[in-house]
XYZ file of C-alpha atoms in Angstrom:
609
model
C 116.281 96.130 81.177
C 117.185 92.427 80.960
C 120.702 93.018 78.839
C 122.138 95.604 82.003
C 121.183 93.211 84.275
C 122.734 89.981 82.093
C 126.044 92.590 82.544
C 125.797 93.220 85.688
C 126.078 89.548 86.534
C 128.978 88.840 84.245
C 130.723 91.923 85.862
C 130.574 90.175 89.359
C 133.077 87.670 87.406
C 135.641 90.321 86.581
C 136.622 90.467 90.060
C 138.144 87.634 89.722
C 139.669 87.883 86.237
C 141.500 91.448 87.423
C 145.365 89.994 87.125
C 144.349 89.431 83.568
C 143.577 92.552 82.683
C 146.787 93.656 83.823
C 147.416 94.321 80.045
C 144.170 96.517 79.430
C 144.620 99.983 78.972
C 146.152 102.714 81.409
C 143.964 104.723 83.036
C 142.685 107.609 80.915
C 143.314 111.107 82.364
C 139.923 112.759 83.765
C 140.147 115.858 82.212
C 137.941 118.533 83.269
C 134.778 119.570 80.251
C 135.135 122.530 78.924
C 133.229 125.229 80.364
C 132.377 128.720 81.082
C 133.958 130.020 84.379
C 132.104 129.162 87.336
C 129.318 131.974 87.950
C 126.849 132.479 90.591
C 123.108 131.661 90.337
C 120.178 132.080 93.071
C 117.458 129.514 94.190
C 115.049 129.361 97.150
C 113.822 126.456 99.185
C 110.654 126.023 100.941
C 110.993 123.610 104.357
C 107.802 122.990 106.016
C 108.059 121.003 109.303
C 103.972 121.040 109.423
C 104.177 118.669 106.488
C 105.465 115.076 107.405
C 106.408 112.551 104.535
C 106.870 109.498 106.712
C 110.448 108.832 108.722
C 113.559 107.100 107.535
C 113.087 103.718 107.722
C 114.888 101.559 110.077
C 116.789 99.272 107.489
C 116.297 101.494 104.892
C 119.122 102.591 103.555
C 121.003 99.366 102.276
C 123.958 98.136 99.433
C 124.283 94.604 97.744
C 127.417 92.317 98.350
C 127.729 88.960 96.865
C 129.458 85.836 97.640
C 131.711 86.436 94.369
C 133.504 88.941 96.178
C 136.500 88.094 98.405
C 136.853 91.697 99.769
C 133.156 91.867 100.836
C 134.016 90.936 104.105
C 138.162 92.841 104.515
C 138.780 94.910 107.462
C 137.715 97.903 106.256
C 134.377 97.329 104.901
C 132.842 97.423 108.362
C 134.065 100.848 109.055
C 133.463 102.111 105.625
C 129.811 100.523 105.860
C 129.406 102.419 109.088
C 130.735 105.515 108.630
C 128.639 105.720 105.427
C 125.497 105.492 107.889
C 124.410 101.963 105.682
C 121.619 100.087 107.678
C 120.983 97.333 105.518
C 123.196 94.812 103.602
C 121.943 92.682 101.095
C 123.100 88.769 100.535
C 124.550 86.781 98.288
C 124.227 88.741 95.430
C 121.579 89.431 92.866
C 120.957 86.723 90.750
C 123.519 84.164 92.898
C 120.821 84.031 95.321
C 119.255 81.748 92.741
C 122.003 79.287 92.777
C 123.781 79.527 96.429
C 123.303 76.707 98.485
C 123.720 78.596 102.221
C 124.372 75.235 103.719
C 127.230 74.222 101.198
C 128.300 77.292 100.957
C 128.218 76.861 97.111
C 126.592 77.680 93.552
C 125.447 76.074 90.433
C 127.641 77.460 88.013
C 128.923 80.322 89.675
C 132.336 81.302 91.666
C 132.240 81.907 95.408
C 135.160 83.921 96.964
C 136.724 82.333 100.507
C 135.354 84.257 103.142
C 132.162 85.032 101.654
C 129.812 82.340 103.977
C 127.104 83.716 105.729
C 128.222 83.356 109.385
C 131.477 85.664 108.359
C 128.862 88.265 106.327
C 126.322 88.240 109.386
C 129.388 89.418 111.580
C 130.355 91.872 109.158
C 126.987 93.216 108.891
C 126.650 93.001 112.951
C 130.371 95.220 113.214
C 128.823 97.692 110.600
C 125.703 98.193 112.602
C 123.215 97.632 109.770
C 120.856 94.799 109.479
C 121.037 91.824 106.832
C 118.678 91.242 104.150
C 118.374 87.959 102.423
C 117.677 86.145 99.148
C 116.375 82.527 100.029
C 117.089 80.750 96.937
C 114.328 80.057 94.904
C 115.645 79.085 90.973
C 117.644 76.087 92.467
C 116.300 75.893 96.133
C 113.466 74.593 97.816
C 110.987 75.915 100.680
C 112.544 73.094 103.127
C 116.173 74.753 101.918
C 114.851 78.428 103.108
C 113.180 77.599 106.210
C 116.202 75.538 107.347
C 118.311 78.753 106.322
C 115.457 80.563 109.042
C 116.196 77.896 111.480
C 119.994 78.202 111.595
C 119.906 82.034 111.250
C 117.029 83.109 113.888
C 116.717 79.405 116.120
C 120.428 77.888 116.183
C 122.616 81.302 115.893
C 119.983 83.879 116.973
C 120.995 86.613 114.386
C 117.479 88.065 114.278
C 117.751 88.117 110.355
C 114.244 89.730 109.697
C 114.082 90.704 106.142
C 114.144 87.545 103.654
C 113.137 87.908 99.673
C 112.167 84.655 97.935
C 114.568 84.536 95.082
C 115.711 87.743 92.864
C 114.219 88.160 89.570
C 112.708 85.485 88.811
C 110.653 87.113 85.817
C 113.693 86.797 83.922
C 113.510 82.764 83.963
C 112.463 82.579 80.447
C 109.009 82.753 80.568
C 108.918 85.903 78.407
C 111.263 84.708 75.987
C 114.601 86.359 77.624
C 116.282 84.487 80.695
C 118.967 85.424 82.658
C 117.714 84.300 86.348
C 118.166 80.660 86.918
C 115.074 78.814 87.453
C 114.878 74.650 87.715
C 111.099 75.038 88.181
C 109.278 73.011 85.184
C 106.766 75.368 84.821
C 108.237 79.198 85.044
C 105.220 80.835 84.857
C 103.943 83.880 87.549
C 101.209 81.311 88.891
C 104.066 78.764 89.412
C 105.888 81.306 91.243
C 103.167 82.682 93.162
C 101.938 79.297 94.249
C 105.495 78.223 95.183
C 105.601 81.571 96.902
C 103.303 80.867 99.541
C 104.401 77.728 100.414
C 108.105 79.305 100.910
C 106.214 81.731 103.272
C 104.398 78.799 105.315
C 107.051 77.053 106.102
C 109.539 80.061 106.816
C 107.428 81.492 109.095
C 106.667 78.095 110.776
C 109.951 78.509 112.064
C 110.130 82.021 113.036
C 106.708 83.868 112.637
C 108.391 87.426 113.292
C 110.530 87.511 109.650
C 109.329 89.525 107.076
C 108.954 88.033 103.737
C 109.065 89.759 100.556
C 108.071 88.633 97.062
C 109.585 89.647 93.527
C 107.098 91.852 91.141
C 108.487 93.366 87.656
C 109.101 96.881 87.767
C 106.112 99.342 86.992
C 107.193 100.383 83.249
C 110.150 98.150 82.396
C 110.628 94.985 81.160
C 108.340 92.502 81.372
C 105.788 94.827 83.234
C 102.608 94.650 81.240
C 104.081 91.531 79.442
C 101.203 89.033 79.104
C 103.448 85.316 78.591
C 102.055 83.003 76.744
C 99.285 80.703 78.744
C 98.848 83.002 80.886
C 95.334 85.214 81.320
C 97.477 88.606 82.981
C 100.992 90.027 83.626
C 103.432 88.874 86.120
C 102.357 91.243 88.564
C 98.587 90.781 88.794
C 99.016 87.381 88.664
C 101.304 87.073 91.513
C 99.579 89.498 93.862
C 95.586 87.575 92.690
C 97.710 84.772 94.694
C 99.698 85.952 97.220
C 97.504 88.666 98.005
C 97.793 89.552 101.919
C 100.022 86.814 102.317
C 103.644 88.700 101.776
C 105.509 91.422 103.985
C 106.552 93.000 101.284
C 107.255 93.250 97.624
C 110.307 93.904 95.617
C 111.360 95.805 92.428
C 114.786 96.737 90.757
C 115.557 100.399 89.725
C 117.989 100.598 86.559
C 116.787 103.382 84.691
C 119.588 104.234 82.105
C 120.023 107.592 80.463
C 121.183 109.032 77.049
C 123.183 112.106 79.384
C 124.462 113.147 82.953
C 121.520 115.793 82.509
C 118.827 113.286 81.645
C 120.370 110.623 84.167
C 119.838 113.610 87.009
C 116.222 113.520 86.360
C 115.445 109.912 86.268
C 114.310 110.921 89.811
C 110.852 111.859 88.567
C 110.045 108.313 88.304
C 109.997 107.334 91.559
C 106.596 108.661 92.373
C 104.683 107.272 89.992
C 106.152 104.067 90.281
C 105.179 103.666 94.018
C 101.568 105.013 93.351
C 101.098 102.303 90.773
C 102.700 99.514 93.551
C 100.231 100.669 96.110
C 97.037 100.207 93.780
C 98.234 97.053 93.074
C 98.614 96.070 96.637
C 95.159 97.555 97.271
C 93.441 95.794 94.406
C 94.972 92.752 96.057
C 95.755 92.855 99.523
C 92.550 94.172 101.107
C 93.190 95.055 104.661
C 96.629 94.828 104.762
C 97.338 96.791 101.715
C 98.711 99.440 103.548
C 100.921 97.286 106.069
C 102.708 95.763 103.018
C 106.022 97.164 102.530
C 107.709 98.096 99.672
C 111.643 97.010 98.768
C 113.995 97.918 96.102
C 116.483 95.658 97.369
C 118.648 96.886 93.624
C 119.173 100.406 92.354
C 121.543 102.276 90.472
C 121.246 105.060 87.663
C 123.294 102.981 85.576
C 124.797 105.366 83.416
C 128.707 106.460 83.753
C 128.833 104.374 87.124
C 131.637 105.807 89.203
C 130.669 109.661 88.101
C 130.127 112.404 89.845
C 126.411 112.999 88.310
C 125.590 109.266 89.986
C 126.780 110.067 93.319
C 124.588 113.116 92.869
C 121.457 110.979 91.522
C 121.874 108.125 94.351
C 121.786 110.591 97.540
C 118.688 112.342 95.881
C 117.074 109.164 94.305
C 117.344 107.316 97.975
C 115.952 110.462 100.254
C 112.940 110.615 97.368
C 112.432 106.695 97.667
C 111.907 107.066 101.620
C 109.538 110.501 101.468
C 107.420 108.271 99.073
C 107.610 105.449 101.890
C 109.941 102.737 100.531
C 110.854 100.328 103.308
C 114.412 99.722 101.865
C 116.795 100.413 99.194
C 119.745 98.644 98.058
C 122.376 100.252 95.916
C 124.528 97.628 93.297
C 126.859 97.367 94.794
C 129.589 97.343 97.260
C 132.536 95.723 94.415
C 131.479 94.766 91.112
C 134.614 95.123 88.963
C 135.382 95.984 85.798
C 135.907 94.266 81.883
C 136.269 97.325 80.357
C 138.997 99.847 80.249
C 138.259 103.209 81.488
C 136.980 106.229 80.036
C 135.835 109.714 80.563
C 132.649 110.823 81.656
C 130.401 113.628 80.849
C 131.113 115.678 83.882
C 134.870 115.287 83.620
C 135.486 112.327 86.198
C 136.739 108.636 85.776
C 134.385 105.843 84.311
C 135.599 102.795 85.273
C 132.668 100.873 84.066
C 132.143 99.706 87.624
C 128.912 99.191 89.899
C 130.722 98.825 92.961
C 130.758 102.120 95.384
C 134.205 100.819 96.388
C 136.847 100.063 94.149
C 137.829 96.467 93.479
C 141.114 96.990 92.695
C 140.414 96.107 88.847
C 143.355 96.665 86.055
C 142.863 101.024 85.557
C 141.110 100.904 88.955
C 142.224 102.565 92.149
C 143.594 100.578 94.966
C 140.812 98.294 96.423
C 138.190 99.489 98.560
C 139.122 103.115 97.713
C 135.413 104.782 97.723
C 134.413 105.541 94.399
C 131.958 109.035 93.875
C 128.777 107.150 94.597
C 129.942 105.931 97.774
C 130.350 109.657 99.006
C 126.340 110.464 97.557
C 124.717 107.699 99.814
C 127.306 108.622 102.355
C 125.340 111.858 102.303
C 122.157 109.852 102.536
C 123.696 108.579 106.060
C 124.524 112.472 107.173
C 121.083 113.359 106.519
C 119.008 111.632 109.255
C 118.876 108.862 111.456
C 116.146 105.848 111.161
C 112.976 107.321 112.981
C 113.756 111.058 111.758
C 110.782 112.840 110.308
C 110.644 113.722 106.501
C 109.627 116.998 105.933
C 108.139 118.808 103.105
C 111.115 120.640 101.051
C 111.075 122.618 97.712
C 113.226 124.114 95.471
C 112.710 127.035 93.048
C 115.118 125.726 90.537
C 115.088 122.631 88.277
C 118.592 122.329 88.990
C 118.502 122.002 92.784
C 117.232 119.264 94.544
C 115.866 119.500 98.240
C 115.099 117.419 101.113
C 115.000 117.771 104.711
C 114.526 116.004 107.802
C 113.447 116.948 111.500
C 115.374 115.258 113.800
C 115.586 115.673 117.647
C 118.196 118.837 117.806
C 116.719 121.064 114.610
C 116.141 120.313 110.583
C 119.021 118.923 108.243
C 118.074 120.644 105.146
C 119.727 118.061 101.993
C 120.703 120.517 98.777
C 121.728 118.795 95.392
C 123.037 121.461 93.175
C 122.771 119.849 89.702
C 124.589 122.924 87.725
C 127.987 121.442 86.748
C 129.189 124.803 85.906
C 127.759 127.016 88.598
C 127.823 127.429 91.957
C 124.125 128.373 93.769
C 123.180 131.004 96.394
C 120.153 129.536 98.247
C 117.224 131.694 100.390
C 116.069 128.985 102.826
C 112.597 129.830 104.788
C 111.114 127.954 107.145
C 107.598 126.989 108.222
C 106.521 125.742 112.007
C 110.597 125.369 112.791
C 112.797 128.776 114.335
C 116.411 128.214 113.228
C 119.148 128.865 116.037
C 122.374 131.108 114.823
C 125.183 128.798 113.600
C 124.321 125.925 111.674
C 127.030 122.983 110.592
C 127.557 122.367 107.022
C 128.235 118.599 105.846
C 129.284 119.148 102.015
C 130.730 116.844 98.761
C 131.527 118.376 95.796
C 133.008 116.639 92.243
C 136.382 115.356 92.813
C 136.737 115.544 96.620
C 137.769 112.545 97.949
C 136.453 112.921 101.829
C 132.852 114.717 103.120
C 133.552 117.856 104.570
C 132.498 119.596 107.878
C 132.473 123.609 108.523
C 130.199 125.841 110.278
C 128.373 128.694 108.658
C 126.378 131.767 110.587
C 123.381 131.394 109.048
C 120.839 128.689 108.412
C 119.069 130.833 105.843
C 121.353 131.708 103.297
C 124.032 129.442 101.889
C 126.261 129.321 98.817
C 126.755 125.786 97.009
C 129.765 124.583 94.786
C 128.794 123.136 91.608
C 127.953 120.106 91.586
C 127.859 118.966 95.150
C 125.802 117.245 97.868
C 124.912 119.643 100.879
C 123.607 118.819 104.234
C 123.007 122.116 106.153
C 122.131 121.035 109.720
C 120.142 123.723 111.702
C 119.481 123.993 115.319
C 116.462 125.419 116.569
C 112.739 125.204 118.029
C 109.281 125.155 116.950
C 108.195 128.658 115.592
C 104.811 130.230 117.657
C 102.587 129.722 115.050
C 100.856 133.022 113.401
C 97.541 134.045 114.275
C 95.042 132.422 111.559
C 92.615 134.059 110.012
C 88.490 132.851 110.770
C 87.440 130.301 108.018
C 84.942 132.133 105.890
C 81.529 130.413 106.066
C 80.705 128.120 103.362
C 77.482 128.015 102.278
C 75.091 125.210 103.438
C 74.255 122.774 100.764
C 71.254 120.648 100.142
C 72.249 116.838 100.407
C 72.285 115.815 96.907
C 69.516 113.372 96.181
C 71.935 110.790 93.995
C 75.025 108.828 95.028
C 76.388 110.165 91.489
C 78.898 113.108 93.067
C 79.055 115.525 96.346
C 80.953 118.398 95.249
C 82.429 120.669 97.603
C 83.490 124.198 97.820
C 86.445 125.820 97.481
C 86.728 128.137 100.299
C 89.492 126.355 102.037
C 91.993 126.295 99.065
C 90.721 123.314 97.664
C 87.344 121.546 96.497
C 86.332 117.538 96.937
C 84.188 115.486 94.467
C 82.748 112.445 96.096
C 81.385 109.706 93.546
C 79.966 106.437 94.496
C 81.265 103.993 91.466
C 80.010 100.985 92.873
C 77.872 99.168 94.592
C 76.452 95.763 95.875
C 74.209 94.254 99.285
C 75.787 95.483 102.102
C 78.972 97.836 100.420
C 80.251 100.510 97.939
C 83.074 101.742 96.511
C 83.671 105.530 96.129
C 86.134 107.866 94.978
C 87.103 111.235 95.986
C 88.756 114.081 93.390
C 90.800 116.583 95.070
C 90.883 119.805 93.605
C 93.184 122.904 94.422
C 91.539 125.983 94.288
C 94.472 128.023 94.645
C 95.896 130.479 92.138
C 99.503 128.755 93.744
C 100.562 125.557 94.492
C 99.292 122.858 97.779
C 101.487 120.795 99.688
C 98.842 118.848 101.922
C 94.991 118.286 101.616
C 92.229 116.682 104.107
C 88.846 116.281 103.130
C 86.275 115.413 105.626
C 82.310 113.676 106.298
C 79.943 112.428 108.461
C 78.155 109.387 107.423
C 74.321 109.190 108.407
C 73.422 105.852 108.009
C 76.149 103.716 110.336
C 78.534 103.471 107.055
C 81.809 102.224 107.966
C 85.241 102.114 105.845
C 86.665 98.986 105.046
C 89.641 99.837 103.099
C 91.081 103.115 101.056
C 94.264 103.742 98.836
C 96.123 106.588 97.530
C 94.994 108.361 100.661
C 95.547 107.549 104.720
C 91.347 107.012 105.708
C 90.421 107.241 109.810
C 86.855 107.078 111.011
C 85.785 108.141 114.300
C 82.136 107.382 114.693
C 80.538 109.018 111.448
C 83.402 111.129 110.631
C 85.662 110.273 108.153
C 88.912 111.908 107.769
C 91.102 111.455 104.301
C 94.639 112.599 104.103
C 96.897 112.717 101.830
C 99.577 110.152 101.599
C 103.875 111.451 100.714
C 102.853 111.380 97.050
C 100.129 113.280 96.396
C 99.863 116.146 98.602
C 101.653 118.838 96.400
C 98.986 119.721 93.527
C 100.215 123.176 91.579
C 97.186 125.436 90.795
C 94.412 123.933 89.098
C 95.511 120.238 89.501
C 93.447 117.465 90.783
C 94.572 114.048 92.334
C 91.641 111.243 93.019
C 91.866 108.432 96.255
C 89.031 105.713 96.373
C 87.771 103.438 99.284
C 85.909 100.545 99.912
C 82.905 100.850 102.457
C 80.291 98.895 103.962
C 76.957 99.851 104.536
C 74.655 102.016 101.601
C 76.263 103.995 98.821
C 74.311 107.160 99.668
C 76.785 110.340 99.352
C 77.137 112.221 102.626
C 77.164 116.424 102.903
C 78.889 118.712 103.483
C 82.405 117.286 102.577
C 84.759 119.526 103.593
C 88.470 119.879 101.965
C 91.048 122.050 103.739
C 95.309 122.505 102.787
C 98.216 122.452 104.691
C-alpha cells in the first residue's frame, strides 16, 4: 500500500507545478465503451425498519484538505462542502501533518499554499457547517507542540475542535524497511510510538479534557499489518493497543484498496466488514471496559483505481453508508484537490481519468476549470442526501449482486439508497417493507454516469422504481409505522436438564436459530465464555438474541462481537451491525468475560429478528 500512498503525497505537489504542464497532452475524448443497447433487468430489496444498524454519525461523513492547496479555502468550497452534506474536514493533509508547524504556519520540506493557516480553514469549516478534524504533528512535533495547538484552538479561540489524531501514518517511518511518513523520533518502533502516544494524550487533555484523541493502527490486511519489525516481540497493532490500551478515543486506519477492474473495484466493499470485526477484537483484547466506547476513524479512503470515474463515485457513496451501518465514527475521503502529473486517459466505464484524488478539480493542465466537481464528488454528495447525523440505519437487501442497498429512517419516512452497478442496464426494483407503511408519492434524488448536477423528481410509488445504469438513487418515502401482524405462539421447547460440565449448553432451534455456550476459561473469581450462533432456518437471518439466567450471582464484565446487558441474572446478547445476517446454516461466535464461577447456565434461549 506504501507506493499509492508515496504518490499520493507527491501528487499534492502537482498543484503547484500545473502552469508547467501546460504542454502535457490535450484532454483525451471520453468515449463511451462499447456495449449492447441498454436493456431492462429486475431486482428486489428487502427494508426492515425493525432492524437498526446504528445512526449516522455526527462528524461522520468527512474529506481531507491540506495546507498544499491554495484553493482549499476559495469561495466556493464552503458551499460546495455544504451542499454536499460533508460534516467533517480533515487538516493539514495526510502525511504534512507530520511536518506542519501550526504555530509557524510552516513544514519541513514541504510547500504550504497562502491561505491555508488554520484560523482561515477553521472558518471555512465553521461556513460549511461540518466539524474539523486534526492531525497534531507527531514525526517532527512534540506533545508540548499539540497541547499548545489544544490551547489556542479550544482555550484562546474557542473553536470546540474535538477530534485530534496523533500524527498520520506513522508505520511508514521506516521501521519496516519502507518509509514515506516523516519521523525525527530515534527509535521508530510501535512501543516508541505507543509510549509517546500517551504522553501526547496527557498533556492534550490537560488542557481540554472533552477532545477526543485518536491513535494510528495499520490497516487489518495491508501493509505492514501482521509485520513483526525487527526487535520487536508483535506487530504494530498489538503492540500499540498492549500500551495504549483504554487510554485513546479512538483509532485510525486508511482504506486504499486498489483493483485490477471497475467490476472488481465495485466490490472492494466486501471488505469493510471484516475489517471492523477484526478492529473491535483488538480493542477488546486491549481495552477492557471501554472497548466498546472506543471509536473507530478512517480519517483516508478512496478506491483508488480510475480516480475521477464514474465506477468510484459509485464505490464511495456505497463504501461510506457500509462504513457507518458497521459503526465507523468517521470517514474521510482523499481528497478535496490533489492534482494531477499525468495526462489523462480513458476509463473503463467510458468517463475521464484525470489521474486525480481530488473530488474537485484543481484546475490541472487536461483538467476542468478549478473546483468543477469531479464524479466522486456527486457519490458522497449522495451520501449527504441520504440521512442526516442521528438518522437510524436500517436493515436493507438486495436480490442482485449488481445492486447495492441501504436505507435510513429518518423523522418524515425511510430514504431507501440504490447503487445500480450494471453499466449497461438499467434495473426495475420491487421494494417491500417491514414495520414502516409507505405514503403515495415518494421524491426521487438520482446521479447517473455523466450528469453533471443530482437530480430531483417525484415518482407515485415507493415500491416500484426503475434505475438508469449506472447511477446513485435515493428514493425518499413518506409514511408511518405498519400495525404489526398478529404472531404466531412460540412452540414450547422442551425442558432440558442443566448440563453437569461448563464444556457447552446447546440450545434448540425452535426459534430460527440455536446457541452453543462454552466456558473456555477460567481462573479464582472469573471466566471467559463464548457463545456460537446458529441459524436454523432453511433461509437467511438478519438479527439474533440469545438469552440466560445466571444462578450463582455471575456478573458480566466485558463482551465483544455482540452488545451484552444484564438485568439481575438475565443476560441478554445481541447482535452487533456486523453479524446479524447469517444465510441458512451459518454460524457466527461472540465471547465475554465474567466474574463469578464458570458453571454454564440453562435454558439459553436464541430467537431472530
Amino acid at each position: 500500500m506504501h507506493g499509492s500512498l508515496t504518490r499520493r503525497r507527491r501528487a499534492g505537489l502537482a498543484l503547484l507545478t500545473s502552469a508547467a504542464l501546460a504542454a502535457a497532452s490535450a484532454l483525451v475524448a471520453a468515449t463511451a465503451l462499447t456495449a449492447p443497447a441498454s436493456a431492462a433487468t429486475s431486482a428486489t430489496v428487502t427494508v426492515n425498519t425493525g432492524t437498526s444498524l446504528g445512526t449516522i454519525p455526527a462528524a461522520g461523513h468527512g474529506v481531507n484538505v491540506a495546507v498544499y492547496d491554495g484553493n482549499m479555502n476559495s469561495s466556493p468550497i464552503p458551499g460546495l462542502l455544504r451542499d454536499a452534506g460533508f460534516t467533517a474536514v480533515r487538516y493539514p493533509g495526510g502525511s504534512y501533518g507530520d511536518i506542519y508547524h501550526w504555530k509557524t504556519h510552516t513544514t519541513e520540506g514541504g510547500y504550504v499554499a497562502p491561505g491555508t493557516d488554520f484560523d482561515t480553514y477553521v472558518s471555512t469549516v465553521r461556513s460549511a457547517g461540518a466539524q474539523p478534524v486534526v492531525i497534531a504533528n507527531y514525526g517532527t512535533g512534540t506533545a508540548q507542540e499539540a497541547a499548545d495547538w489544544v490551547r489556542y484552538a479550544n482555550v484562546t479561540k474557542g473553536y470546540g475542535v474535538r477530534y485530534w489524531e496523533v500524527g498520520n501514518e506513522v508505520y511508514g517511518n521506516g521501521h519496516y524497511g519502507s518509509g514515506w511518513e516523516q519521523d525525527n523520533h530515534a527509535d521508530k518502533s510501535p512501543k516508541a510510538y505507543a509510549n509517546n502516544v500517551l504522553q501526547y494524550i496527557s498533556a492534550m487533555k490537560a488542557v481540554d479534557s472533552s477532545i477526543k484523541v485518536g491513535v494510528v493502527l495499520t490497516t487489518p490486511g495491508g501493509w505492514p499489518d501482521g509485520v513483526v519489525g525487527s526487535g520487536d516481540s508483535a506487530d504494530w497493532n498489538n503492540t500499540v493497543m498492549s500500551i495504549v490500551q483504554d487510554k485513546a478515543d479512538f483509532v485510525i486506519i486508511h482504506w486504499y484498496p486498489g483493483a485490477t477492474s471497475a467490476a472488481d473495484s465495485l466490490t472492494k466493499v466486501s471488505q469493510i466488514a471484516p475489517m471492523v470485526s477484526t478492529i473491535r477484537s483488538l480493542l477488546t483484547k486491549y481495552a477492557g471496559s471501554r472497548a466498546s466506547g472506543i471509536g473507530i476513524a478512517v480519517t483516508e479512503a478512496n478506491l483508488n483505481y480510475q480516480l475521477n470515474s464514474a465506477t468510484t463515485a459509485l464505490g464511495a457513496a456505497d463504501s461510506y453508508l457500509t462504513w457507518f451501518e458497521n459503526g465507523v465514527m468517521n470517514v474521510d475521503w482523499w481528497s478535496l484537490h490533489n492534482g494531477t502529473s499525468s495526462s489523462p486517459k480513458t476509463n473503463d466505464d467510458g468517463t475521464p481519468d484525470y489521474n486525480d484524488f481530488g473530488i474537485l478539480s484543481s484546475g490541472s493542465s487536461g483538467e476542468p476549470a478549478v473546483n468543477t466537481p469531479l464524479p466522486p464528488y456527486y457519490g458522497l454528495a449522495m451520501v449527504g442526501r441520504a440521512g442526516s447525523p442521528g438518522d437510524t440505519l436500517v436493515k436493507a437487501s438486495s436480490s442482485d449482486s449488481l445492486l447495492a442497498a441501504h436505507a435510513v429512517k429518518t423523522s418524515g419516512g425511510v430514504n431507501v439508497v440504490l447503487v445500480n452497478k450494471d453499466l449497461n442496464n438499467s434495473t426495475t426494483v420491487s421494494l417491500s417493507y417491514s414495520g414502516f407503511s409507505p405514503g403515495g408519492a415518494a421524491t426521487v434524488v438520482q446521479w447517473r454516469k455523466g450528469a453533471t448536477s443530482i437530480s430531483t423528481s417525484s415518482a407515485s410509488s415507493a415500491t416500484s422504481i426503475t434505475l438508469p445504469p449506472y447511477s446513485i438513487t435515493v428514493l425518499k418515502a413518506s409514511g408511518g409505522t405498519a400495525s404489526p401482524s398478529p404472531s404466531p405462539s412460540p412452540s414450547v421447547s422442551p425442558s432440558r436438564t442443566p448440563s453437569p460440565s461448563p464444556s457447552a449448553s446447546p440450545t434448540s432451534g425452535g426459534q430460527g436459530c440455536s446457541a452453543t455456550y462454552k466456558v473456555t476459561n477460567s481462573w479464582p473469581g472469573g471466566f471467559q465464555a463464548d457463545v456460537t450462533v446458529t441459524n436454523t432456518r432453511t433461509t437467511a437471518i438478519s438479527g439474533w438474541t440469545v438469552g440466560w439466567s445466571y444462578r450463582n450471582g455471575q456478573t458480566i464484565s466485558s463482551s465483544w462481537n455482540a452488545s451484552v446487558s444484564q438485568s439481575g441474572a438475565a443476560v441478554t446478547a445481541k447482535n452487533v451491525s456486523y453479524n446479524g445476517s447469517l444465510a441458512a446454516g451459518a454460524s457466527t461466535s461472540f465471547g465475554f468475560t465474567a466474574n463469578g464461577s464458570g458453571d454454564v447456565p440453562s435454558p439459553i434461549s436464541c430467537t431472530t429478528g
